[in-house]
Coordinates of C-alpha atoms in Angstrom, one line a residue:
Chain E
X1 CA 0.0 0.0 0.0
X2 CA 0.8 3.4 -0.5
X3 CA 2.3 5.4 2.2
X4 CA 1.2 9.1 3.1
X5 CA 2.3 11.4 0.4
X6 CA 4.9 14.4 1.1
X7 CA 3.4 18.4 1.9
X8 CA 2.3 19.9 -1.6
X9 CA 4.8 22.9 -2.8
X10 CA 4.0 25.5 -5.4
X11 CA 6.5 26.2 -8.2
X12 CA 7.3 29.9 -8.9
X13 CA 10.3 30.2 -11.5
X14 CA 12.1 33.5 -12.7
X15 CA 12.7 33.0 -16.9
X16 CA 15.2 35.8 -16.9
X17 CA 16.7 38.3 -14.7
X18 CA 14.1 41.4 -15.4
X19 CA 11.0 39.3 -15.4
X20 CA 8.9 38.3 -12.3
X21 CA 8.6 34.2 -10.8
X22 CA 5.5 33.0 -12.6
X23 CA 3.4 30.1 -11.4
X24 CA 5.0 26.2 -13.1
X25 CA 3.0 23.9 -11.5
X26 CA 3.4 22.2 -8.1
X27 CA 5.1 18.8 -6.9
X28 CA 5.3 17.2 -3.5
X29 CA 8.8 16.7 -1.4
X30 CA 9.8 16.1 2.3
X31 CA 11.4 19.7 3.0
X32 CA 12.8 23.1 1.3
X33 CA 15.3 22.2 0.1
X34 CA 14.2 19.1 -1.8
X35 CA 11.5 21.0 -3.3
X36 CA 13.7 23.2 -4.5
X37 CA 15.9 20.5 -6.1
X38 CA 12.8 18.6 -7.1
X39 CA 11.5 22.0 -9.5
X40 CA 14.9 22.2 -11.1
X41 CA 15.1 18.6 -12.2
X42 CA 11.2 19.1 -13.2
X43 CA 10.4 22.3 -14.4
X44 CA 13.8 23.9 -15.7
X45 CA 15.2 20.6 -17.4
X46 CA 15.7 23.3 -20.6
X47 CA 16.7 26.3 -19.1
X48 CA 13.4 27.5 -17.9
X49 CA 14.9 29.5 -15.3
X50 CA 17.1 31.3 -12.9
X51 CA 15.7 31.4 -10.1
X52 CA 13.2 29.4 -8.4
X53 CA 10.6 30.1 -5.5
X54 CA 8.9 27.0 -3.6
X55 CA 6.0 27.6 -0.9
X56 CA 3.7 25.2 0.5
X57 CA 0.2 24.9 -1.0
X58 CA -0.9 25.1 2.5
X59 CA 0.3 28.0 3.1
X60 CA -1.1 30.1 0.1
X61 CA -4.5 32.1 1.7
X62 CA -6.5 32.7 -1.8
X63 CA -9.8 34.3 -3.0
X64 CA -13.0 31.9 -3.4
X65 CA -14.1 31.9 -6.7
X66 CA -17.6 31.5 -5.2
X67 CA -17.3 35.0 -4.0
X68 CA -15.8 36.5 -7.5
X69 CA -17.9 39.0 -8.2
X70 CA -19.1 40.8 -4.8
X71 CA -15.4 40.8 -3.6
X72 CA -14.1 42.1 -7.2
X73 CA -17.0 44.2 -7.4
X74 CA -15.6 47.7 -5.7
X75 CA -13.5 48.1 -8.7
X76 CA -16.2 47.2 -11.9
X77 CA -18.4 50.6 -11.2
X78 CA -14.8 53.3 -11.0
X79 CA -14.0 53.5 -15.0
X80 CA -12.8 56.9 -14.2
X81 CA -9.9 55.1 -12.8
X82 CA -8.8 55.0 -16.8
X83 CA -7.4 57.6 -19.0
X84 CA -10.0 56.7 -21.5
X85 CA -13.2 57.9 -19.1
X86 CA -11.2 61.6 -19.7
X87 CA -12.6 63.8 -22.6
X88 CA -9.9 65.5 -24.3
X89 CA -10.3 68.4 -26.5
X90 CA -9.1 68.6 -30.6
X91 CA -5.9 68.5 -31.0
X92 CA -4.2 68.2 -27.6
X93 CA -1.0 65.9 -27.0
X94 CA 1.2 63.9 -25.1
X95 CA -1.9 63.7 -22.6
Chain H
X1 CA -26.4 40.6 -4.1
X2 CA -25.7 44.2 -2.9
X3 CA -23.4 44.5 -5.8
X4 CA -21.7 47.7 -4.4
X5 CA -21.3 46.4 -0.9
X6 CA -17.4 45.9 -0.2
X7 CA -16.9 42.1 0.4
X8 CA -13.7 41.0 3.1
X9 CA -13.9 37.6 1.1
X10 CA -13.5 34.5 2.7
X11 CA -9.3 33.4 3.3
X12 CA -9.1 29.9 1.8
X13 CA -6.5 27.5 -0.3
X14 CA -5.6 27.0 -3.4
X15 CA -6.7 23.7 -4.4
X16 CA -10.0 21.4 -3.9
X17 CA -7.4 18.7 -1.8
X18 CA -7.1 21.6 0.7
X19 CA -10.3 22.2 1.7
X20 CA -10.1 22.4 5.7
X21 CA -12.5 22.7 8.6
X22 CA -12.6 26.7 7.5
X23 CA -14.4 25.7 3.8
X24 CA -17.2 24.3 5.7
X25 CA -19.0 27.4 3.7
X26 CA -18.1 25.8 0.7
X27 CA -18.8 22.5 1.6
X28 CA -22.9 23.6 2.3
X29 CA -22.8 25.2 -0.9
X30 CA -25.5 23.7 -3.3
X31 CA -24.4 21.5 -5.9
X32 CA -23.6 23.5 -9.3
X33 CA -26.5 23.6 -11.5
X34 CA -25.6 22.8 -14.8
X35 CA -27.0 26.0 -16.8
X36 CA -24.5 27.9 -14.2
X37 CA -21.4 25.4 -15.5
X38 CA -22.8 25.7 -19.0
X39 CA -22.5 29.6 -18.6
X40 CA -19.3 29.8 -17.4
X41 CA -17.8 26.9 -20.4
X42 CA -19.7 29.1 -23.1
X43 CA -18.3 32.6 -21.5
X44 CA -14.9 31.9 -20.3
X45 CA -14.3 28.5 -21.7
X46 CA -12.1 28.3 -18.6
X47 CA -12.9 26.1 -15.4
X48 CA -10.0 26.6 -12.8
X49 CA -9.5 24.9 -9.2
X50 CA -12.4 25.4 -6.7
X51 CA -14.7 26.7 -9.5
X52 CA -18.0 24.8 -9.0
X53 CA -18.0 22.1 -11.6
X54 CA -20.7 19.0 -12.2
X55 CA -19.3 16.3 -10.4
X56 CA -19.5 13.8 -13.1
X57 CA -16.8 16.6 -14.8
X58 CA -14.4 16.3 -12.2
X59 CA -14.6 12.9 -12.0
X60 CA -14.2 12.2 -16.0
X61 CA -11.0 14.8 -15.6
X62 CA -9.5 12.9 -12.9
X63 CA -9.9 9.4 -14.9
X64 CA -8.4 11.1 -17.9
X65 CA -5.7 12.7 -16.3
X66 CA -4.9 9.7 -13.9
X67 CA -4.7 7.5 -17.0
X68 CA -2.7 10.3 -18.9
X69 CA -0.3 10.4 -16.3
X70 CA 0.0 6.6 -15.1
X71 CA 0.8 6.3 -19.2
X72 CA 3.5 8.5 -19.2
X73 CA 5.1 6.9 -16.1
X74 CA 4.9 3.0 -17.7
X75 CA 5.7 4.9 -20.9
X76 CA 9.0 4.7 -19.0
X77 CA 9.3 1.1 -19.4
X78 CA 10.1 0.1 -22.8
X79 CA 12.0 2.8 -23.9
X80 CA 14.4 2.4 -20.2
X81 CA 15.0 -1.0 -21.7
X82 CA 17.2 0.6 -24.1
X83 CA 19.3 3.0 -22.1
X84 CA 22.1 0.4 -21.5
X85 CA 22.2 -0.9 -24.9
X86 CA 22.0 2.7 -27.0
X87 CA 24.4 1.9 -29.5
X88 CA 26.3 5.3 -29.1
X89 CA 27.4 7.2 -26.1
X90 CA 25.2 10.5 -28.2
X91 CA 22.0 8.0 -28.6
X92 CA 22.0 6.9 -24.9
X93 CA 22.4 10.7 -23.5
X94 CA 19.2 11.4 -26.2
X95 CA 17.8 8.0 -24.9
X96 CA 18.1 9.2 -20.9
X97 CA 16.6 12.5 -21.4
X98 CA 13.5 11.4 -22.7
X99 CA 12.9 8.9 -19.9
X100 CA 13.3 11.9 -17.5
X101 CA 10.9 14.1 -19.8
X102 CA 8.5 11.0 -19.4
X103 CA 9.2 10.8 -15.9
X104 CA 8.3 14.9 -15.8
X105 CA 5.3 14.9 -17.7
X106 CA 3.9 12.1 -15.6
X107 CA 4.6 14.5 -12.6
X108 CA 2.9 17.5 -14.1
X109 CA 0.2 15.5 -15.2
X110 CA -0.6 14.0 -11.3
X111 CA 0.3 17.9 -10.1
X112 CA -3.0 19.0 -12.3
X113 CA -5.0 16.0 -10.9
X114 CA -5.1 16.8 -7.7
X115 CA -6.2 20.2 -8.1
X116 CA -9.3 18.1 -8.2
X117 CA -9.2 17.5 -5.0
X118 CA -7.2 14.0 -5.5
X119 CA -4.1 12.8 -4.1
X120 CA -1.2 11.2 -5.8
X121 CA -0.7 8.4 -3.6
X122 CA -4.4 7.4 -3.9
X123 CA -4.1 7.9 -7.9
X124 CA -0.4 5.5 -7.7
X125 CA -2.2 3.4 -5.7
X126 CA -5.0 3.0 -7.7
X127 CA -2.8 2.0 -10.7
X128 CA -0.5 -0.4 -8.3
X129 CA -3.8 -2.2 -7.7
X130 CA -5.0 -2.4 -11.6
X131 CA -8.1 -0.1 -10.9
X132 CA -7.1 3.0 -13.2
X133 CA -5.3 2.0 -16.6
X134 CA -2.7 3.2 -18.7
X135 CA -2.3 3.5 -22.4
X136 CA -2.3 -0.1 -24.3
X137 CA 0.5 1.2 -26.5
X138 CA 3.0 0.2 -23.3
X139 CA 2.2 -3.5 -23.6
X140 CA 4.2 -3.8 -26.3
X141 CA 7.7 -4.7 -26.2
X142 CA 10.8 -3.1 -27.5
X143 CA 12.2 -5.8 -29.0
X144 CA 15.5 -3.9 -31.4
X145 CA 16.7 -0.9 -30.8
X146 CA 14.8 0.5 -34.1
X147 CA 11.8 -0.1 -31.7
X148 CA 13.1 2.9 -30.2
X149 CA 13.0 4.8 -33.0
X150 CA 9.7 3.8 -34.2
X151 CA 8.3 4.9 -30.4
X152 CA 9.4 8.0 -31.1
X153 CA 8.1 8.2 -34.5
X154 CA 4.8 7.2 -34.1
X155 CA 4.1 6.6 -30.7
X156 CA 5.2 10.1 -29.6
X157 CA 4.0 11.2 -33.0
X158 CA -0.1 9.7 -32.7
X159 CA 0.6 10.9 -28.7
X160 CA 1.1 14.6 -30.0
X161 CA -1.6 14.6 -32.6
X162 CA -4.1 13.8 -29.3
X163 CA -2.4 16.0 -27.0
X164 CA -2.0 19.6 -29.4
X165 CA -5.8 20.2 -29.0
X166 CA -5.9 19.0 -25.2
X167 CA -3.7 22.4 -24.8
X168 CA -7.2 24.3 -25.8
X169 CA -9.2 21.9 -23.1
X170 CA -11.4 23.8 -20.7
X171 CA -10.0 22.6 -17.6
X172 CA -7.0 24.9 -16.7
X173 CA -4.7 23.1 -14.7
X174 CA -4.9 20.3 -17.7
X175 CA -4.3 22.7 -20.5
X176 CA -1.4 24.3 -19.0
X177 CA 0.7 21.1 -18.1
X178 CA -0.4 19.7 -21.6
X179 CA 1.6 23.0 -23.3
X180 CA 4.7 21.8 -21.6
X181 CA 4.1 18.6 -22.4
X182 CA 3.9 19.5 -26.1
X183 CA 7.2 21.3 -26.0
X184 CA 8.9 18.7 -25.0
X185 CA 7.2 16.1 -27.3
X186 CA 8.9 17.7 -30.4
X187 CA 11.7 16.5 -29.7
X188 CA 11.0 13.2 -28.9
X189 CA 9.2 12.2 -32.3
X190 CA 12.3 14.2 -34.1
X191 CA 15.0 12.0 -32.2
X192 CA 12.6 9.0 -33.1
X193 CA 12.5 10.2 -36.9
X194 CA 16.4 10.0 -36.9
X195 CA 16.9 7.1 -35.7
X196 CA 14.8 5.3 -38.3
X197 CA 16.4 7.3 -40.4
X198 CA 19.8 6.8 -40.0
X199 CA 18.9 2.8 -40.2
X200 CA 17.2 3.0 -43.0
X201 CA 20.2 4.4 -44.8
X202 CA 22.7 2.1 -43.2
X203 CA 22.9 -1.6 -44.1
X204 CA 20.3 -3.9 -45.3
X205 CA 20.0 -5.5 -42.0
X206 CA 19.9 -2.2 -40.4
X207 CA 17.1 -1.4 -42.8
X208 CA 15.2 -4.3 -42.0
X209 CA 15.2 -3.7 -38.5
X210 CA 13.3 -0.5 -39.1
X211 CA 10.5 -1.9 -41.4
X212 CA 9.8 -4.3 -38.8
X213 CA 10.0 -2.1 -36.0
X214 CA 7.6 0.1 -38.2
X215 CA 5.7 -2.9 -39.0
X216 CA 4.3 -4.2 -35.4
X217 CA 4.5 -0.3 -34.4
X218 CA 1.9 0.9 -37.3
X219 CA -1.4 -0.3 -36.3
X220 CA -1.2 -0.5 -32.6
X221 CA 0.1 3.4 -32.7
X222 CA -3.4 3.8 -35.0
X223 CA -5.0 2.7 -32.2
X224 CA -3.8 4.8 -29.5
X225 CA -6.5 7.1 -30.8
X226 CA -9.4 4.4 -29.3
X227 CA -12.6 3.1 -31.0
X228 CA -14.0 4.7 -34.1
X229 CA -16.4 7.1 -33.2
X230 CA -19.5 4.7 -33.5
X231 CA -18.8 3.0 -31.2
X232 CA -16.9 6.1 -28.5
X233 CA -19.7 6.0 -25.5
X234 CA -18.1 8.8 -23.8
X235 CA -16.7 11.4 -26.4
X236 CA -19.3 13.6 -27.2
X237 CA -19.9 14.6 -23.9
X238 CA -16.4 14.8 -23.4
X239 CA -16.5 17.1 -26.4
X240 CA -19.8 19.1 -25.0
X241 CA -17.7 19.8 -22.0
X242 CA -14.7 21.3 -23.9
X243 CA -12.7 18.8 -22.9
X244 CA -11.9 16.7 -26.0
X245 CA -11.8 19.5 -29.3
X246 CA -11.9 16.2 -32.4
X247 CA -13.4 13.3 -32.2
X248 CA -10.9 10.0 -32.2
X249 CA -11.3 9.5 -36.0
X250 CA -10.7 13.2 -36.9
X251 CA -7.6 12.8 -35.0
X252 CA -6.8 9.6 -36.5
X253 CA -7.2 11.1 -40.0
X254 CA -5.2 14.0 -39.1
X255 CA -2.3 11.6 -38.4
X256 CA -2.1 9.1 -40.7
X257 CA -2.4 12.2 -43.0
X258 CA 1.1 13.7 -41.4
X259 CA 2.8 10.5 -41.3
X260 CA 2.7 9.3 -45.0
X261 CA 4.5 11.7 -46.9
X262 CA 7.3 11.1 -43.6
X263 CA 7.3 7.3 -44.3
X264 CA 8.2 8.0 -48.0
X265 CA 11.1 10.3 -46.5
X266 CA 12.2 7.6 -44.1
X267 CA 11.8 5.3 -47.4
X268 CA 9.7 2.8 -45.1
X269 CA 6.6 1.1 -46.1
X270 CA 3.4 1.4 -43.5
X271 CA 2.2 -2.1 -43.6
X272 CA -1.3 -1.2 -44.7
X273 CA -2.1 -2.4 -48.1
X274 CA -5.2 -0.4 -48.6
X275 CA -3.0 3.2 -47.6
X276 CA -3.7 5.6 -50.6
X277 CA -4.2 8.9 -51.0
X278 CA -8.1 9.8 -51.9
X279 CA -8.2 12.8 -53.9
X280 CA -11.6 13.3 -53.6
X281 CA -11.6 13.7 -49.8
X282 CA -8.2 15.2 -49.5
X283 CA -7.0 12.5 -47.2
X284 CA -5.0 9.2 -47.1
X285 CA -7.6 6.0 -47.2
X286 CA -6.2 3.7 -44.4
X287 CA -7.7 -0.3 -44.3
X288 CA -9.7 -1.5 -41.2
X289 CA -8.4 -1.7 -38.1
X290 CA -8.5 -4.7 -35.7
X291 CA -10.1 -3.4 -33.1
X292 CA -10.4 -7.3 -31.1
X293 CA -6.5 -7.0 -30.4
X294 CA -6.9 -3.3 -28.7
X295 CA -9.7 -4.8 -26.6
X296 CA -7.6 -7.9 -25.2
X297 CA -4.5 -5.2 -24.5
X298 CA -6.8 -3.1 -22.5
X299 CA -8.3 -6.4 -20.9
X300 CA -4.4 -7.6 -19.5
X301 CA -4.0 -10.0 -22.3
X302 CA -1.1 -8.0 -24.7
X303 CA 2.0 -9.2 -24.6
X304 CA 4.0 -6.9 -21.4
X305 CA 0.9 -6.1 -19.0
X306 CA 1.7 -8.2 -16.2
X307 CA 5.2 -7.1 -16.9
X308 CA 4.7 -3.8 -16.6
X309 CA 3.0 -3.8 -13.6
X310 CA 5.4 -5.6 -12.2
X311 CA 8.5 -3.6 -13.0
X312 CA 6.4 -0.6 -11.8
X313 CA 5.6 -1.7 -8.2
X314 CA 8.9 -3.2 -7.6
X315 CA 10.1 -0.1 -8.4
X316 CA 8.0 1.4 -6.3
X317 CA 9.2 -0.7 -3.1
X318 CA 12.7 -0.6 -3.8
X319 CA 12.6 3.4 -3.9
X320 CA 11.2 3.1 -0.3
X321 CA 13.9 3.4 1.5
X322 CA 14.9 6.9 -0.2
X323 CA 11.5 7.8 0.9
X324 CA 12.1 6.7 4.5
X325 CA 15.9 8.7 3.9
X326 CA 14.3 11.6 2.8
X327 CA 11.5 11.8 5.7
X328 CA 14.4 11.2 8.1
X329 CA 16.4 13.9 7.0
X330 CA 13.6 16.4 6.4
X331 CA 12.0 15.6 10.4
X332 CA 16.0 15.9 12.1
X333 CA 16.5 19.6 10.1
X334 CA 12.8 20.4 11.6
X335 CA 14.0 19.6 14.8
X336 CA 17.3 21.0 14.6
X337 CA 15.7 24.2 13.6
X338 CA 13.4 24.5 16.2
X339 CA 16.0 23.9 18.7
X340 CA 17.8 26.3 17.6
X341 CA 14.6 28.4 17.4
X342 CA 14.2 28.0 21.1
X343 CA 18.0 28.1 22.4
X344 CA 17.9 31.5 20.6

């Protein structure tokens, strides 16, 4: 029989020095610093990266998408938070 | 809904496997009504972790990605048989990184599964105990090393022709570890392609190895697509669900229509008498394929299933011990830390 499976980590790798870590996927090891060695041998086996971020899936708090709309709400009524709500007159530029 | 009303949100996890004593919110949640799912598929064509999804979805996902992955992990198997006899030092550094891309693949593919709200262990389990299956293509044996080349030919070729439109499939998780998957599938069917090729310029005997790896590969890679559509119980409302984009004979078609010209190029025959090109379609005309034999291979009766199952829970056991190592080593830093922790 199977035995219990290892904590769940998230997979955040860096592409190139300038660019953020973006989400790769997720795998399972005992501690830090296997997961860490764990994402390198699976998720940069071509260069993917340089740099790599691992945190437990446990310990990620996250939105319900249950609640999508009333909690994203505040923001869908304040368009004049974008340039384009802004009349500008005939011929003006650099604005 | 107060729609202006400023909402904290609930704090909860990523994943359906993490659902704790604080989702018990989500847990009384009705079940999803399926004009609500049908929305969201015809609006976003998206479904992501914790989205409410009909549970017969989840549950056809989870069998299809547990038997994706579980294939990709055997997949292991008949190739591995090679590593030690590649016949160059270049073939068997080719040869080992493939194994390790299947070895990945199967990984991403159990990482999107349990976003359902599965675990691994139960899903290796499941397979260690013969209830969830694995593609019938791995019961069959690598018997030369030109079997090698013809897996990567057209096993990884009819693998790629399924998996390019599973990149466009509705459920996130799947779609993103199939692009990775098809990046690195390239050059698997590529390295397969040479090595055919290069036997079938060499010496005679070196050319007849590669017809008949070519010949017992042909038809059972034509059925890795599964039954004609007749007679495919569950594909249209696989396809209704955006999870499947062609039907199995579209995709059939679509590859027997890419592999021809290659076979002339390889200057290999496809052992298929009645293979010609129909101009009045636009497609190649293949003869009928035994469908009895793919039946028996998915029943245990090919020629490697009780092989391959063995192999892959011996492997299993044996690895325990680095398992037990790693456990070891990950619960004395814990302990060492927090000693420290509390000394300081």
């Amino acid at each position: 029989m199977t035995t219990k499976d290892w904590p769940l980590w998230e997979v955040f790798v860096r592409a190139r020095r300038g660019l953020s870590h973006v989400h790769s996927g997720s795998l399972h090891a005992p501690d830090a610093e296997m997961a860490l060695r764990n994402a390198r041998d699976l998720y940069t086996r071509r260069g993917e990266g340089v740099s790599i971020w691992v945190v437990k899936a446990s310990d990620i708090a996250a939105s319900t998408p249950d609640e999508r709309d009333p909690f994203f709400d505040p923001a869908a009524d304040k368009i004049y938070r974008h340039p384009t709500f802004y009349e500008v007159p005939e011929g003006v530029e650099h604005l | 809904m107060a729609g202006k009303c400023h909402t904290a949100g609930t704090v909860g996890l990523v994943y359906g496997n993490d659902f704790g004593t604080d989702q018990a919110a989500d847990q009384q949640a009705p079940a999803p009504d399926g004009q609500a799912f049908a929305a969201l598929l015809a609006d976003e064509g998206r479904v992501e972790p914790r989205d409410d999804m009909p549970e017969a979805y989840r549950k056809s996902l989870v069998r299809q990605i547990a038997q994706h992955a579980h294939s990709e992990i055997i997949g292991m198997q008949p190739e591995g048989n090679w590593i030690s006899r590649a016949p160059s030092l270049r073939r068997k550094a080719i040869l080992m990184a493939k194994v390790q891309d299947e070895a990945g693949h199967g990984l991403y593919l159990y990482a999107a599964a349990e976003t359902l709200g599965v675990d691994r262990a139960d899903l290796v389990d499941q397979l260690h105990t013969g209830r969830q299956k694995y593609s019938s293509i791995f019961n069959y044996p690598t018997l030369t090393w030109a079997d090698v080349g013809a897996i990567g030919w057209l096993v990884d070729g009819a693998a790629i022709t399924n998996q390019v439109p599973l990149c466009r499939c509705s459920y996130g998780p799947y779609a993103r570890a199939m692009v990775r998957v098809c990046k690195e599938e390239s050059f698997h069917q590529r390295q397969g392609f040479e090595i055919l090729y290069t036997l079938s310029h060499g010496t005679p005997e070196q050319r007849a190895m590669a017809q008949d790896a070519v010949n017992r590969y042909w038809w059972p890679s034509l059925m890795m697509f599964g039954p004609p559509d007749d007679d495919s119980p569950n594909s249209s409302q696989s396809m209704a669900w955006g999870i499947k984009r062609f039907s199995n004979d579209e995709l059939r078609q679509r590859f027997v229509d890419m592999t021809v010209p290659q076979s002339e190029a390889l200057g290999l025959t496809l052992p298929d008498p009645d293979l010609r090109w129909n101009e009045e379609r636009g497609h190649y005309d293949y003869g009928t394929i035994d469908f009895t034999e793919l039946f028996e291979v998915i029943k245990g009766n090919g020629p490697c299933n009780a092989e391959r199952m063995a192999h892959k829970r011996g492997a299993y056991d044996a690895g325990a011990w680095v398992r037990e190592a790693a456990d070891a080593y990950a619960e004395k830093q814990a302990r060492r830390a927090a000693t420290a922790e509390s000394v300081a």
